């Protein structure tokens, strides 16, 4: 009866609480947001027993027309339908079509803001010469694929329809589950000048020696992905959402001017035809060298720049189980290489760069490739491909299987010819090589849907990049990874959740690179600890190697392998724009009363004596009082105050404690200090508490409290802290590891925030009369 009564009362209470404000359950499970598990993807985050993926094998012949900056090709695609579905058509990606003057990518461009366009507040915000040149040149450039033929293996024409950056091929017969279909396409396109038109590939022109360097990607019609979650992934390419692709084998023959050096995805099949005996010897030496061996020296490259070969050479490459294929070609290339072999990895790390990249590139590029593979292997799996390449050219940083394009270079003084490089260029180069080579793991092998989710490749990759940079040198200058770097962004206004489509992201770099990287560092250091995290993160990589994971597969695997419910973490960090902001609102001390009047009355007296003396008493000090003039007026009460212990008190204590068990008596005498600490969660994102407790003796220690402390009350909690000595200070997140956006409310007692006020001189008013009378400078005296 009683139980029922209590239950009813509780029910009424909670009902009225709901009416005021619905309970915000930060720990509600994610099932309502995640797709249901099925035979293709399990509830534990692993590929299911009926997991399938399509496959596309390519045989391509292509020719680079250097003089006309154009490429033509002919490719045969064998598409394997491993799905349980019958297909009536196939979709291919025609990424070059974003260079058509009327492409969606161009038509949907908007100005960043009216202010930035018309009245920029800084150089960075303003429109650059290059920006306006790009807009105008894009209107005139005759870019995009010219499709010459689409045919069956037998040569019969196939009906096809181009929809902007996508092409549909209608099949003569439906393609049934388990069947394959071979067809061929002939195409050509004009190559974009990357420094003018931008892009993830293109050529760079060097006016000094009149040569070009070609970085070639998105260069052939590629199969769009078809998979269990989305069907065909044929969302238009607008420029941000990268490429969702199928694995396959490639056999590619590239015809270029005879004096070019070609860097490419895959393994070279005909070194005897395209390399000199010396180059082949140097390559063999590089295989076991501990430092990079130069295959084409700078002197040889500079010699090659001086003339143009008449004939052509065809470089033949094959690549197994890759989702894409890219290459680069120039007579300007210096080339170095170093083998790396450990456990399941046996790779040739190679760099290709023009002389303009030195001395930076010969020192750091290949070294950074080897470092990347060493480090990424620790956190994911052994690098499985035979080569890993970094090419210096116009593209700032872009990844393809086995090959990446990286931009940073030294600067050459125009007058003196002196070559120097900035700190930013040095660490930018090491960082971008780590990042782009790291993309081999995410998403080239862990083949996530880039067109949909940028964070799944960029975020995970930036996270591992941060670990690799930490292993390069102490205090590596970086701005991403450590949670403290994400605080400004977390405070900013125009945000969308990480779980937003690639093309709709605001603050792209912060949203998809820096925030997930910071979140994973919080998960590793603060929530799970390194051991649990690293095991689960590796498990994700192992499960989804050469497969296509979705966000749910990542979230579920991290929970499944670490044995931790992290739904609150994904919900807060990935599905909202909440920030961590914990405030320590107040602390109350509770010493346990001993009940002993000798102790307790002395304690009360000490409290009383600790109170400030009344202003009246202060000013009355020294006043001659009646009882001092006439002491006979004093009695018992002038000698005893309220804190005198009486025999009655002692008897009462004896009576009270007579019935206590020994453990109860011990508890009264243990002398622990109890504190009630009020915390509020102002940012909305729940976080573990990391409490630095400082005691009276100066001793400091940290108590770590899991985020579940917020589960009953996500906005405000009261936590009991027990100490052996009086507490003198408490700091939440003393190491800045939780990305708390306001440290000023994290300490008790509060700390003063130090800052500096900069004073500026007032500017003199414009003096047109003085300017008018200023003598005109002579033309030849202008350059100082
Ligand atoms: Zn990236």
XYZ file of C-alpha atoms and ligand atoms in Angstrom:
785
model
C 0.000 0.000 0.000
C 2.682 2.408 1.082
C 4.751 1.710 -2.016
C 1.815 2.448 -4.274
C 1.162 5.680 -2.468
C 4.759 6.838 -2.829
C 4.740 5.822 -6.476
C 1.670 7.925 -7.192
C 3.175 10.936 -5.516
C 6.360 10.596 -7.582
C 4.301 10.263 -10.729
C 2.438 13.493 -10.004
C 5.707 15.298 -9.368
C 7.324 14.191 -12.588
C 4.181 15.039 -14.561
C 4.240 18.603 -13.280
C 7.955 18.873 -13.980
C 7.251 17.891 -17.598
C 4.671 20.620 -17.940
C 7.263 23.214 -16.957
C 10.067 22.057 -19.251
C 10.539 18.716 -21.031
C 13.429 16.700 -19.617
C 16.421 16.990 -21.934
C 17.804 13.437 -21.928
C 21.402 13.784 -23.076
C 21.856 10.027 -22.666
C 18.896 8.941 -24.781
C 19.981 6.145 -27.114
C 20.769 6.955 -30.747
C 18.628 4.205 -32.276
C 16.005 6.764 -33.252
C 18.621 8.521 -35.429
C 20.677 5.605 -36.722
C 19.528 3.256 -39.479
C 18.248 -0.113 -38.276
C 20.780 -2.898 -38.253
C 20.273 -5.568 -40.943
C 22.081 -8.447 -42.676
C 24.420 -5.936 -44.406
C 25.416 -3.900 -41.349
C 25.143 -5.278 -37.810
C 24.034 -3.511 -34.645
C 27.592 -3.930 -33.385
C 28.934 -1.814 -36.245
C 30.556 -4.608 -38.250
C 29.810 -5.616 -41.852
C 26.874 -8.048 -41.776
C 26.853 -11.641 -43.016
C 25.336 -10.529 -46.336
C 27.477 -7.388 -46.764
C 28.138 -6.670 -50.429
C 29.752 -4.028 -52.569
C 30.055 -3.409 -56.265
C 33.313 -3.603 -58.178
C 34.620 -1.829 -61.250
C 37.778 -2.814 -63.166
C 39.300 -0.392 -65.671
C 41.634 -0.764 -68.639
C 42.584 2.679 -69.935
C 44.841 4.141 -72.600
C 45.418 7.875 -72.399
C 47.534 10.478 -74.145
C 48.684 13.795 -72.756
C 48.793 16.534 -75.392
C 51.276 18.854 -73.726
C 51.197 21.592 -76.350
C 47.413 21.924 -76.231
C 47.056 21.184 -72.497
C 44.570 18.454 -73.310
C 44.003 14.816 -72.467
C 42.274 12.086 -74.459
C 41.498 8.575 -73.410
C 39.762 5.356 -74.144
C 38.681 3.128 -71.311
C 37.062 -0.227 -70.855
C 35.070 -0.721 -67.660
C 33.968 -4.078 -66.315
C 31.225 -3.510 -63.761
C 30.435 -6.349 -61.342
C 26.932 -6.294 -59.911
C 27.457 -7.938 -56.499
C 24.242 -6.437 -55.144
C 21.040 -8.434 -54.685
C 19.341 -5.978 -57.072
C 18.749 -6.054 -60.814
C 20.068 -2.879 -62.465
C 18.564 -1.309 -65.579
C 21.130 1.456 -65.912
C 24.539 2.493 -64.617
C 25.619 5.907 -63.348
C 29.090 7.345 -63.929
C 30.730 10.503 -62.594
C 31.925 13.168 -65.045
C 33.739 15.387 -62.545
C 35.498 17.464 -65.227
C 32.079 18.910 -66.047
C 32.328 21.336 -63.148
C 34.636 23.303 -65.490
C 31.798 23.870 -67.959
C 30.839 27.546 -67.896
C 27.240 26.684 -66.953
C 28.023 23.975 -64.368
C 25.988 23.848 -61.171
C 29.238 24.441 -59.277
C 29.643 27.806 -61.008
C 25.973 28.765 -61.123
C 25.458 28.160 -57.399
C 28.515 30.172 -56.257
C 27.681 32.990 -53.865
C 29.776 35.853 -52.538
C 31.058 35.097 -49.026
C 29.385 38.269 -47.781
C 28.601 41.756 -49.066
C 31.065 43.206 -46.540
C 33.913 40.896 -47.536
C 33.281 41.652 -51.219
C 32.939 45.409 -51.031
C 34.787 46.509 -47.942
C 37.056 43.807 -46.609
C 38.358 44.301 -43.074
C 41.578 42.393 -43.761
C 43.690 40.939 -46.589
C 42.455 37.458 -45.797
C 38.812 38.397 -46.041
C 39.106 40.496 -49.198
C 38.805 39.548 -52.856
C 42.231 38.788 -54.310
C 43.514 39.412 -57.823
C 43.576 35.609 -58.198
C 39.945 35.363 -57.102
C 38.629 37.756 -59.721
C 40.883 36.239 -62.401
C 39.425 32.787 -61.553
C 35.833 33.989 -61.829
C 36.441 35.653 -65.193
C 38.582 32.830 -66.641
C 35.980 30.244 -65.601
C 33.415 31.948 -67.823
C 35.627 31.487 -70.900
C 37.272 28.101 -70.263
C 35.978 25.372 -72.564
C 36.249 22.672 -69.905
C 34.378 19.445 -69.275
C 34.375 15.969 -70.793
C 33.749 15.575 -74.508
C 32.302 12.066 -74.768
C 33.097 10.627 -78.192
C 31.634 7.147 -77.835
C 29.967 4.796 -75.353
C 29.889 1.220 -76.643
C 29.383 -2.375 -75.570
C 32.359 -4.742 -75.585
C 31.107 -5.872 -79.003
C 31.193 -2.280 -80.329
C 27.452 -1.557 -80.333
C 26.602 1.992 -79.267
C 24.978 2.393 -75.849
C 22.370 5.023 -75.096
C 23.568 7.509 -72.488
C 22.317 10.713 -70.892
C 24.515 13.371 -69.253
C 23.053 15.157 -66.260
C 25.662 17.798 -65.342
C 28.451 15.866 -63.561
C 26.687 12.488 -63.856
C 26.090 10.206 -66.810
C 23.531 7.422 -67.056
C 24.140 4.497 -69.397
C 20.968 2.603 -70.265
C 21.579 -1.138 -70.418
C 20.236 -3.168 -73.306
C 19.524 -6.030 -70.916
C 19.004 -5.685 -67.168
C 22.131 -6.546 -65.164
C 21.132 -9.296 -62.747
C 22.692 -9.961 -59.325
C 26.072 -11.662 -59.730
C 26.472 -10.618 -63.380
C 29.085 -8.320 -64.882
C 28.939 -5.925 -67.810
C 31.791 -4.588 -69.923
C 31.577 -1.382 -71.901
C 33.937 1.241 -73.276
C 34.055 5.030 -73.385
C 36.186 7.398 -75.502
C 36.627 10.914 -74.188
C 38.797 14.006 -74.109
C 38.984 17.262 -72.188
C 40.985 20.461 -71.848
C 43.136 20.547 -68.725
C 42.509 23.449 -66.347
C 45.357 25.771 -65.356
C 45.120 25.043 -61.647
C 46.545 28.335 -60.365
C 43.889 30.195 -62.408
C 40.835 27.937 -62.272
C 41.503 26.000 -59.062
C 40.633 22.343 -58.614
C 41.979 19.067 -57.283
C 44.074 18.539 -60.425
C 45.340 20.607 -63.357
C 48.573 21.958 -64.817
C 51.004 24.583 -63.601
C 52.919 26.790 -66.024
C 56.458 27.929 -65.202
C 57.127 31.121 -67.159
C 60.866 31.055 -66.383
C 61.593 27.858 -68.341
C 58.311 27.686 -70.281
C 57.511 24.204 -68.997
C 54.397 22.749 -67.463
C 53.755 20.274 -64.672
C 50.617 18.169 -64.904
C 48.693 16.739 -61.957
C 45.974 14.579 -63.446
C 42.908 13.344 -61.522
C 39.150 12.963 -62.048
C 40.381 12.381 -65.601
C 38.182 9.525 -66.784
C 34.488 8.715 -66.380
C 34.336 6.841 -63.057
C 31.620 4.497 -61.842
C 29.353 6.102 -59.274
C 28.939 4.005 -56.142
C 25.852 1.876 -55.657
C 25.340 0.591 -52.134
C 22.875 -0.775 -49.618
C 22.253 2.480 -47.711
C 21.789 5.038 -50.532
C 21.426 3.095 -53.787
C 23.267 5.126 -56.427
C 25.362 7.886 -54.847
C 24.970 10.371 -57.687
C 24.573 13.634 -55.851
C 25.969 16.296 -58.175
C 29.578 17.352 -57.709
C 29.477 20.983 -56.594
C 33.084 21.198 -55.488
C 33.043 20.355 -51.771
C 31.684 16.812 -51.498
C 34.472 14.626 -52.775
C 34.291 11.262 -54.460
C 32.391 8.109 -53.610
C 33.912 5.254 -55.566
C 34.097 1.464 -55.967
C 37.192 -0.710 -55.655
C 38.666 -2.415 -58.680
C 41.829 -3.289 -60.578
C 43.362 -0.797 -63.007
C 45.515 -1.348 -66.071
C 46.549 2.057 -67.379
C 48.866 3.092 -70.208
C 49.864 6.750 -70.214
C 51.480 8.284 -73.284
C 53.434 11.487 -72.598
C 56.333 13.416 -74.174
C 59.419 11.193 -74.193
C 61.332 13.422 -71.760
C 58.597 13.414 -69.079
C 58.778 11.551 -65.782
C 55.431 10.046 -64.720
C 54.345 9.489 -61.102
C 51.260 7.340 -60.784
C 48.945 5.185 -58.750
C 50.026 1.564 -59.128
C 53.224 -0.234 -60.063
C 55.250 0.514 -63.166
C 55.085 -2.458 -65.550
C 57.678 -1.432 -68.144
C 60.667 0.200 -66.376
C 63.008 -1.064 -69.091
C 61.147 0.988 -71.695
C 60.741 4.268 -69.821
C 63.620 4.487 -67.344
C 67.354 4.661 -67.964
C 69.642 1.947 -66.625
C 70.980 4.464 -64.083
C 67.503 5.289 -62.858
C 66.662 1.599 -62.466
C 69.883 1.021 -60.521
C 69.161 3.934 -58.197
C 65.615 2.618 -57.646
C 66.955 -0.792 -56.655
C 69.305 0.903 -54.174
C 66.450 2.959 -52.729
C 64.479 -0.179 -51.862
C 66.699 -0.925 -48.829
C 68.100 2.551 -48.118
C 67.501 4.231 -44.760
C 67.367 7.670 -46.404
C 65.891 8.850 -49.712
C 67.906 7.971 -52.822
C 67.692 10.414 -55.719
C 66.435 8.716 -58.909
C 66.414 11.892 -61.038
C 68.777 14.541 -59.672
C 68.158 18.267 -59.676
C 70.934 18.761 -62.237
C 69.322 16.152 -64.511
C 65.897 17.763 -64.116
C 67.301 21.226 -64.855
C 68.982 19.854 -67.970
C 65.679 18.314 -69.103
C 63.913 21.674 -68.704
C 66.054 23.213 -71.434
C 64.618 21.334 -74.407
C 61.440 19.578 -75.511
C 61.573 15.995 -76.768
C 59.945 15.252 -80.109
C 58.656 11.739 -79.514
C 56.511 10.109 -76.866
C 56.820 7.294 -74.359
C 54.095 5.137 -72.893
C 54.236 4.393 -69.178
C 52.304 1.291 -68.158
C 50.933 0.989 -64.602
C 48.794 -1.599 -62.854
C 47.043 -1.156 -59.531
C 45.117 -3.763 -57.574
C 42.101 -3.067 -55.389
C 42.076 0.722 -55.559
C 39.064 3.020 -55.706
C 40.638 5.595 -58.007
C 43.661 6.325 -60.145
C 45.681 9.552 -60.525
C 49.038 10.539 -61.985
C 51.405 13.421 -62.623
C 53.784 14.157 -65.466
C 56.531 16.693 -66.224
C 60.051 16.974 -67.559
C 60.758 19.164 -64.531
C 60.518 16.363 -61.988
C 63.303 15.601 -59.545
C 62.516 12.161 -58.094
C 63.636 10.476 -54.888
C 62.633 7.221 -53.239
C 63.074 5.166 -50.080
C 61.772 1.684 -49.334
C 59.985 0.875 -46.079
C 59.333 -2.700 -45.034
C 57.829 -3.821 -41.751
C 55.275 -6.513 -40.898
C 52.626 -6.458 -43.622
C 53.941 -3.278 -45.244
C 56.396 -3.282 -48.127
C 56.239 0.079 -49.797
C 58.356 2.412 -51.886
C 57.925 5.971 -50.611
C 58.592 8.405 -53.460
C 58.542 12.152 -54.067
C 58.427 14.059 -57.357
C 59.047 17.808 -57.387
C 60.378 20.577 -59.584
C 63.528 22.462 -58.541
C 61.183 25.154 -57.192
C 60.395 22.738 -54.335
C 63.976 22.525 -53.097
C 65.631 22.590 -50.599
C 62.412 21.811 -48.698
C 61.247 18.805 -50.663
C 64.462 16.763 -50.833
C 64.719 17.081 -47.040
C 61.165 16.462 -45.883
C 58.755 14.958 -48.414
C 59.850 11.319 -48.538
C 60.823 11.374 -44.851
C 57.280 12.509 -44.056
C 55.759 9.729 -46.211
C 57.704 7.057 -44.314
C 56.761 8.662 -41.000
C 53.079 8.694 -41.982
C 53.063 4.992 -42.763
C 54.913 4.088 -39.535
C 52.412 6.074 -37.466
C 49.163 5.285 -39.278
C 50.010 1.570 -39.215
C 49.920 1.788 -35.403
C 46.403 3.205 -35.299
C 44.779 1.398 -38.223
C 46.395 -1.455 -40.200
C 49.542 -2.225 -42.166
C 49.734 -0.104 -45.315
C 48.901 -2.602 -48.035
C 49.921 -0.846 -51.278
C 53.333 -1.112 -53.010
C 53.927 2.648 -53.382
C 53.165 5.904 -51.550
C 53.858 9.090 -53.478
C 53.989 12.831 -52.796
C 54.050 15.166 -55.804
C 54.754 18.890 -55.660
C 52.675 20.939 -58.039
C 49.914 23.511 -58.148
C 47.399 21.603 -55.993
C 47.723 22.560 -52.321
C 46.856 19.140 -50.926
C 44.871 16.300 -52.448
C 44.812 12.562 -52.011
C 44.436 9.592 -54.343
C 45.308 5.918 -53.891
C 49.104 5.631 -53.502
C 49.611 9.210 -54.765
C 49.042 12.685 -53.349
C 49.530 16.249 -54.609
C 51.083 18.688 -52.139
C 51.726 22.406 -52.539
C 54.106 24.070 -50.034
C 57.337 25.470 -51.477
C 60.176 27.808 -50.504
C 60.175 31.374 -51.826
C 62.745 32.811 -54.204
C 63.656 36.484 -53.903
C 62.893 38.078 -57.279
C 65.952 40.329 -57.230
C 68.661 38.385 -55.422
C 67.534 34.840 -56.232
C 67.966 33.916 -52.560
C 65.849 30.918 -51.567
C 64.329 30.830 -48.079
C 61.278 29.207 -46.608
C 58.819 30.164 -43.911
C 58.118 28.145 -40.794
C 54.597 27.792 -42.149
C 55.893 26.291 -45.417
C 58.120 23.798 -43.579
C 55.514 22.500 -41.149
C 52.814 23.002 -43.759
C 54.676 20.610 -46.048
C 55.310 17.954 -43.401
C 51.702 18.312 -42.213
C 50.125 18.169 -45.653
C 52.212 15.141 -46.676
C 51.137 13.343 -43.494
C 47.535 14.357 -44.142
C 47.357 13.418 -47.821
C 49.359 10.199 -47.521
C 47.219 9.440 -44.460
C 44.157 9.635 -46.678
C 45.265 6.296 -48.132
C 43.775 4.817 -44.956
C 40.770 7.172 -44.731
C 38.999 7.109 -47.235
C 41.036 5.334 -49.936
C 40.917 2.001 -48.085
C 38.304 2.638 -45.378
C 36.081 3.685 -48.235
C 33.506 6.024 -46.667
C 30.957 7.993 -48.693
C 32.787 11.292 -49.138
C 30.079 12.979 -51.172
C 27.794 12.625 -48.158
C 30.049 12.838 -45.084
C 33.217 14.911 -45.169
C 34.041 14.209 -41.525
C 34.323 10.455 -42.037
C 37.488 10.884 -44.051
C 38.728 14.375 -43.174
C 37.868 14.212 -39.490
C 39.245 10.735 -38.795
C 42.285 11.477 -40.940
C 42.986 14.832 -39.258
C 42.783 13.056 -35.916
C 45.408 10.441 -36.850
C 47.431 13.205 -38.521
C 47.544 14.991 -35.156
C 48.924 11.822 -33.516
C 51.524 11.465 -36.286
C 52.581 15.114 -35.937
C 52.998 14.649 -32.183
C 55.376 11.806 -33.019
C 57.389 13.983 -35.439
C 58.710 16.499 -32.907
C 57.819 17.970 -29.539
C 55.560 21.030 -29.746
C 54.863 20.464 -33.434
C 53.205 23.724 -34.495
C 49.669 22.708 -35.326
C 46.203 24.181 -35.011
C 44.108 21.029 -35.126
C 43.632 17.997 -32.925
C 44.168 19.288 -29.404
C 40.737 20.201 -27.953
C 42.028 23.643 -26.898
C 42.241 24.657 -30.584
C 38.515 24.095 -31.192
C 37.300 26.445 -28.447
C 36.966 29.574 -30.640
C 34.969 27.619 -33.197
C 32.739 26.059 -30.533
C 31.948 29.581 -29.325
C 31.173 30.848 -32.848
C 27.655 31.471 -34.096
C 27.294 30.194 -37.668
C 27.676 26.463 -37.086
C 25.943 23.313 -38.247
C 26.371 19.875 -36.664
C 29.163 17.608 -37.920
C 26.393 15.306 -39.180
C 25.523 17.602 -42.099
C 25.936 16.890 -45.803
C 29.283 17.911 -47.228
C 27.862 20.579 -49.544
C 25.900 22.246 -46.728
C 28.720 22.633 -44.220
C 29.474 26.040 -42.753
C 33.058 26.757 -41.635
C 34.175 23.696 -43.603
C 37.646 23.225 -42.120
C 36.524 23.627 -38.544
C 33.374 21.569 -38.934
C 34.720 18.562 -40.824
C 38.440 18.522 -39.938
C 39.180 20.238 -36.655
C 36.038 19.502 -34.615
C 35.923 15.728 -35.230
C 39.702 15.582 -34.616
C 39.278 17.442 -31.316
C 36.272 15.290 -30.381
C 38.253 12.086 -30.966
C 41.100 13.411 -28.833
C 38.568 14.108 -26.051
C 37.220 10.592 -26.505
C 40.722 9.121 -26.370
C 42.228 11.138 -23.530
C 39.257 12.086 -21.345
C 36.371 9.664 -21.946
C 37.790 6.216 -22.773
C 41.519 6.438 -22.104
C 44.134 5.493 -24.685
C 43.971 1.715 -24.314
C 40.225 1.308 -24.840
C 40.113 3.978 -27.525
C 43.027 2.699 -29.594
C 41.697 -0.852 -29.551
C 38.250 0.246 -30.728
C 39.610 2.672 -33.332
C 41.819 -0.053 -34.797
C 38.889 -2.445 -34.759
C 36.895 0.032 -36.876
C 39.804 0.240 -39.349
C 40.161 -3.554 -39.502
C 36.434 -4.172 -39.924
C 35.994 -1.631 -42.709
C 39.283 -1.977 -44.577
C 38.404 -2.218 -48.303
C 34.720 -1.784 -47.402
C 32.327 1.173 -47.147
C 31.402 2.213 -43.582
C 28.687 4.702 -42.637
C 28.623 6.952 -39.545
C 26.515 4.382 -37.666
C 29.159 1.719 -38.315
C 31.802 3.961 -36.778
C 29.695 4.952 -33.760
C 28.594 1.376 -33.099
C 32.053 -0.143 -33.508
C 33.625 2.338 -31.090
C 31.008 1.359 -28.478
C 31.067 -2.341 -29.288
C 34.849 -2.714 -29.029
C 35.396 -0.396 -26.063
C 32.456 -1.703 -24.026
C 31.190 1.809 -23.415
C 27.866 3.468 -24.184
C 28.943 6.559 -26.100
C 25.581 7.594 -27.523
C 25.677 10.759 -25.405
C 29.051 11.616 -26.918
C 27.996 11.155 -30.574
C 24.701 12.907 -29.859
C 26.386 15.963 -28.348
C 29.507 16.298 -30.486
C 28.206 15.059 -33.853
C 24.473 15.854 -33.913
C 24.402 19.256 -32.161
C 26.371 22.500 -32.068
C 26.417 22.529 -28.268
C 29.682 23.395 -26.551
C 31.271 22.353 -23.278
C 30.948 25.088 -20.661
C 30.928 23.864 -17.082
C 30.701 26.383 -14.279
C 31.540 25.768 -10.611
C 28.731 27.730 -8.991
C 29.448 27.238 -5.311
C 30.922 25.031 -2.604
C 29.653 24.320 0.909
C 31.738 22.509 3.500
C 30.212 19.934 5.807
C 32.402 18.636 8.620
C 30.733 15.699 10.377
C 29.640 16.712 13.882
C 31.403 14.621 16.568
C 28.511 15.375 18.990
C 31.241 15.851 21.645
C 30.460 19.211 23.364
C 34.172 19.928 24.023
C 34.853 19.726 20.275
C 31.642 21.130 18.923
C 31.339 24.169 21.226
C 35.010 25.027 20.524
C 34.236 24.734 16.782
C 31.230 27.033 17.151
C 33.308 29.528 19.104
C 35.971 29.527 16.423
C 33.278 30.192 13.798
C 31.893 33.024 15.908
C 35.327 34.542 16.495
C 35.991 34.324 12.803
C 33.082 36.631 12.020
C 33.964 40.257 11.371
C 33.745 42.581 14.363
C 30.697 44.841 14.135
C 31.462 48.374 12.983
C 29.780 49.660 16.133
C 31.997 47.525 18.365
C 35.087 48.583 16.418
C 34.309 52.248 17.020
C 33.317 51.645 20.651
C 36.718 50.074 21.329
C 38.339 51.560 24.445
C 35.033 52.975 25.726
C 34.804 52.897 29.513
C 31.809 50.727 30.480
C 29.681 50.696 33.578
C 30.708 47.174 34.682
C 34.376 48.164 34.375
C 33.864 51.164 36.627
C 31.776 49.090 39.052
C 33.100 45.468 38.848
C 30.734 44.324 41.613
C 28.023 44.376 38.936
C 29.686 41.355 37.191
C 28.533 37.748 37.837
C 28.657 34.176 36.385
C 27.441 35.310 32.948
C 30.273 37.797 32.614
C 32.733 34.894 32.856
C 30.931 32.339 30.635
C 29.587 32.805 27.131
C 27.361 30.444 25.129
C 30.374 28.265 24.275
C 31.148 27.112 27.795
C 30.683 23.372 28.100
C 28.369 22.401 30.954
C 28.066 19.116 32.826
C 24.606 18.781 31.397
C 26.236 18.856 27.918
C 28.717 16.156 28.975
C 25.997 13.916 30.353
C 23.940 14.276 27.222
C 26.949 13.303 25.075
C 27.632 10.262 27.254
C 23.997 9.186 26.932
C 23.932 9.710 23.165
C 27.076 7.729 22.500
C 26.394 4.917 24.956
C 24.244 3.061 22.407
C 26.537 3.591 19.421
C 28.419 0.687 17.883
C 32.187 1.077 17.576
C 32.040 1.704 13.775
C 29.521 4.456 14.395
C 31.812 6.041 16.979
C 34.751 5.790 14.509
C 32.710 7.502 11.828
C 32.041 10.445 14.155
C 35.737 10.742 14.950
C 37.300 10.258 11.464
C 37.642 13.973 10.735
C 36.915 13.846 6.973
C 35.860 16.982 5.146
C 32.756 16.844 3.010
C 31.992 19.406 0.329
C 28.884 19.906 -1.720
C 29.903 21.388 -5.068
C 27.310 22.869 -7.436
C 28.134 22.587 -11.130
C 26.103 23.941 -13.989
C 26.344 22.928 -17.638
C 26.031 26.241 -19.487
C 27.186 25.005 -22.914
C 24.779 22.087 -23.214
C 27.392 19.493 -24.225
C 27.797 16.945 -21.458
C 31.344 16.211 -20.427
C 33.288 14.222 -17.909
C 34.439 16.304 -14.955
C 38.184 16.556 -14.480
C 38.559 18.030 -10.991
C 41.847 19.308 -9.667
C 41.554 19.357 -5.885
C 44.004 21.425 -3.846
C 44.253 20.839 -0.089
C 45.411 23.095 2.730
C 48.812 21.369 2.907
C 49.440 22.238 -0.754
C 48.760 18.704 -1.989
C 47.052 18.635 -5.436
C 45.368 15.734 -7.191
C 42.873 15.055 -9.964
C 39.582 13.190 -9.713
C 37.991 12.085 -12.984
C 34.217 11.747 -13.024
C 32.427 10.160 -16.026
C 29.951 12.228 -18.034
C 27.104 10.067 -16.710
C 27.203 12.297 -13.627
C 24.843 14.542 -15.651
C 22.300 11.824 -16.498
C 19.529 12.795 -14.072
C 20.044 16.498 -14.349
C 21.846 17.706 -17.477
C 21.869 21.375 -16.502
C 22.788 21.432 -12.816
C 24.262 18.898 -10.461
C 25.537 18.800 -6.909
C 28.471 16.527 -6.289
C 29.879 15.370 -2.950
C 33.648 15.620 -2.638
C 35.402 14.038 0.350
C 38.890 15.151 1.395
C 41.293 14.369 4.243
C 42.149 18.003 4.815
C 40.362 21.271 4.209
C 39.960 22.074 0.511
C 41.458 25.373 -0.608
C 40.701 25.342 -4.325
C 38.931 23.376 -7.017
C 39.520 23.633 -10.787
C 37.409 21.908 -13.426
C 39.444 20.854 -16.518
C 42.864 22.130 -15.365
C 44.578 20.721 -18.513
C 42.088 22.284 -20.956
C 41.285 18.807 -22.288
C 37.487 19.067 -22.623
C 37.250 22.058 -25.047
C 35.505 24.142 -22.370
C 34.705 27.466 -24.035
C 34.815 29.589 -20.873
C 37.638 28.882 -18.440
C 36.760 31.923 -16.312
C 34.011 30.003 -14.478
C 36.028 26.808 -14.018
C 37.830 27.707 -10.818
C 36.773 28.071 -7.213
C 37.703 30.526 -5.888
C 37.404 32.415 -9.215
C 40.633 33.559 -10.865
C 41.338 36.944 -12.369
C 41.730 36.761 -16.184
C 44.925 38.619 -17.182
C 44.827 40.610 -20.412
C 46.427 43.606 -22.132
C 44.864 46.803 -23.390
C 46.520 48.173 -26.553
C 46.381 51.968 -26.924
C 46.501 53.566 -30.364
C 47.570 57.023 -31.524
C 44.838 59.063 -33.162
C 45.390 59.412 -36.901
C 46.047 62.920 -38.291
C 43.297 64.282 -40.553
C 43.778 64.117 -44.344
C 45.565 67.254 -45.620
C 44.742 67.702 -49.293
C 46.691 70.969 -49.580
C 49.871 69.228 -48.349
C 49.295 66.218 -50.645
C 48.742 68.551 -53.626
C 52.062 70.325 -53.041
C 54.059 67.085 -52.582
C 56.702 66.893 -55.357
C 56.122 64.145 -57.961
C 58.606 61.240 -57.739
C 60.746 60.467 -60.788
C 59.978 57.110 -62.445
C 63.504 55.618 -62.172
C 63.866 56.785 -58.577
C 60.777 54.757 -57.655
C 62.429 51.436 -56.905
C 64.475 51.558 -53.750
Zn 41.947 15.766 -46.418
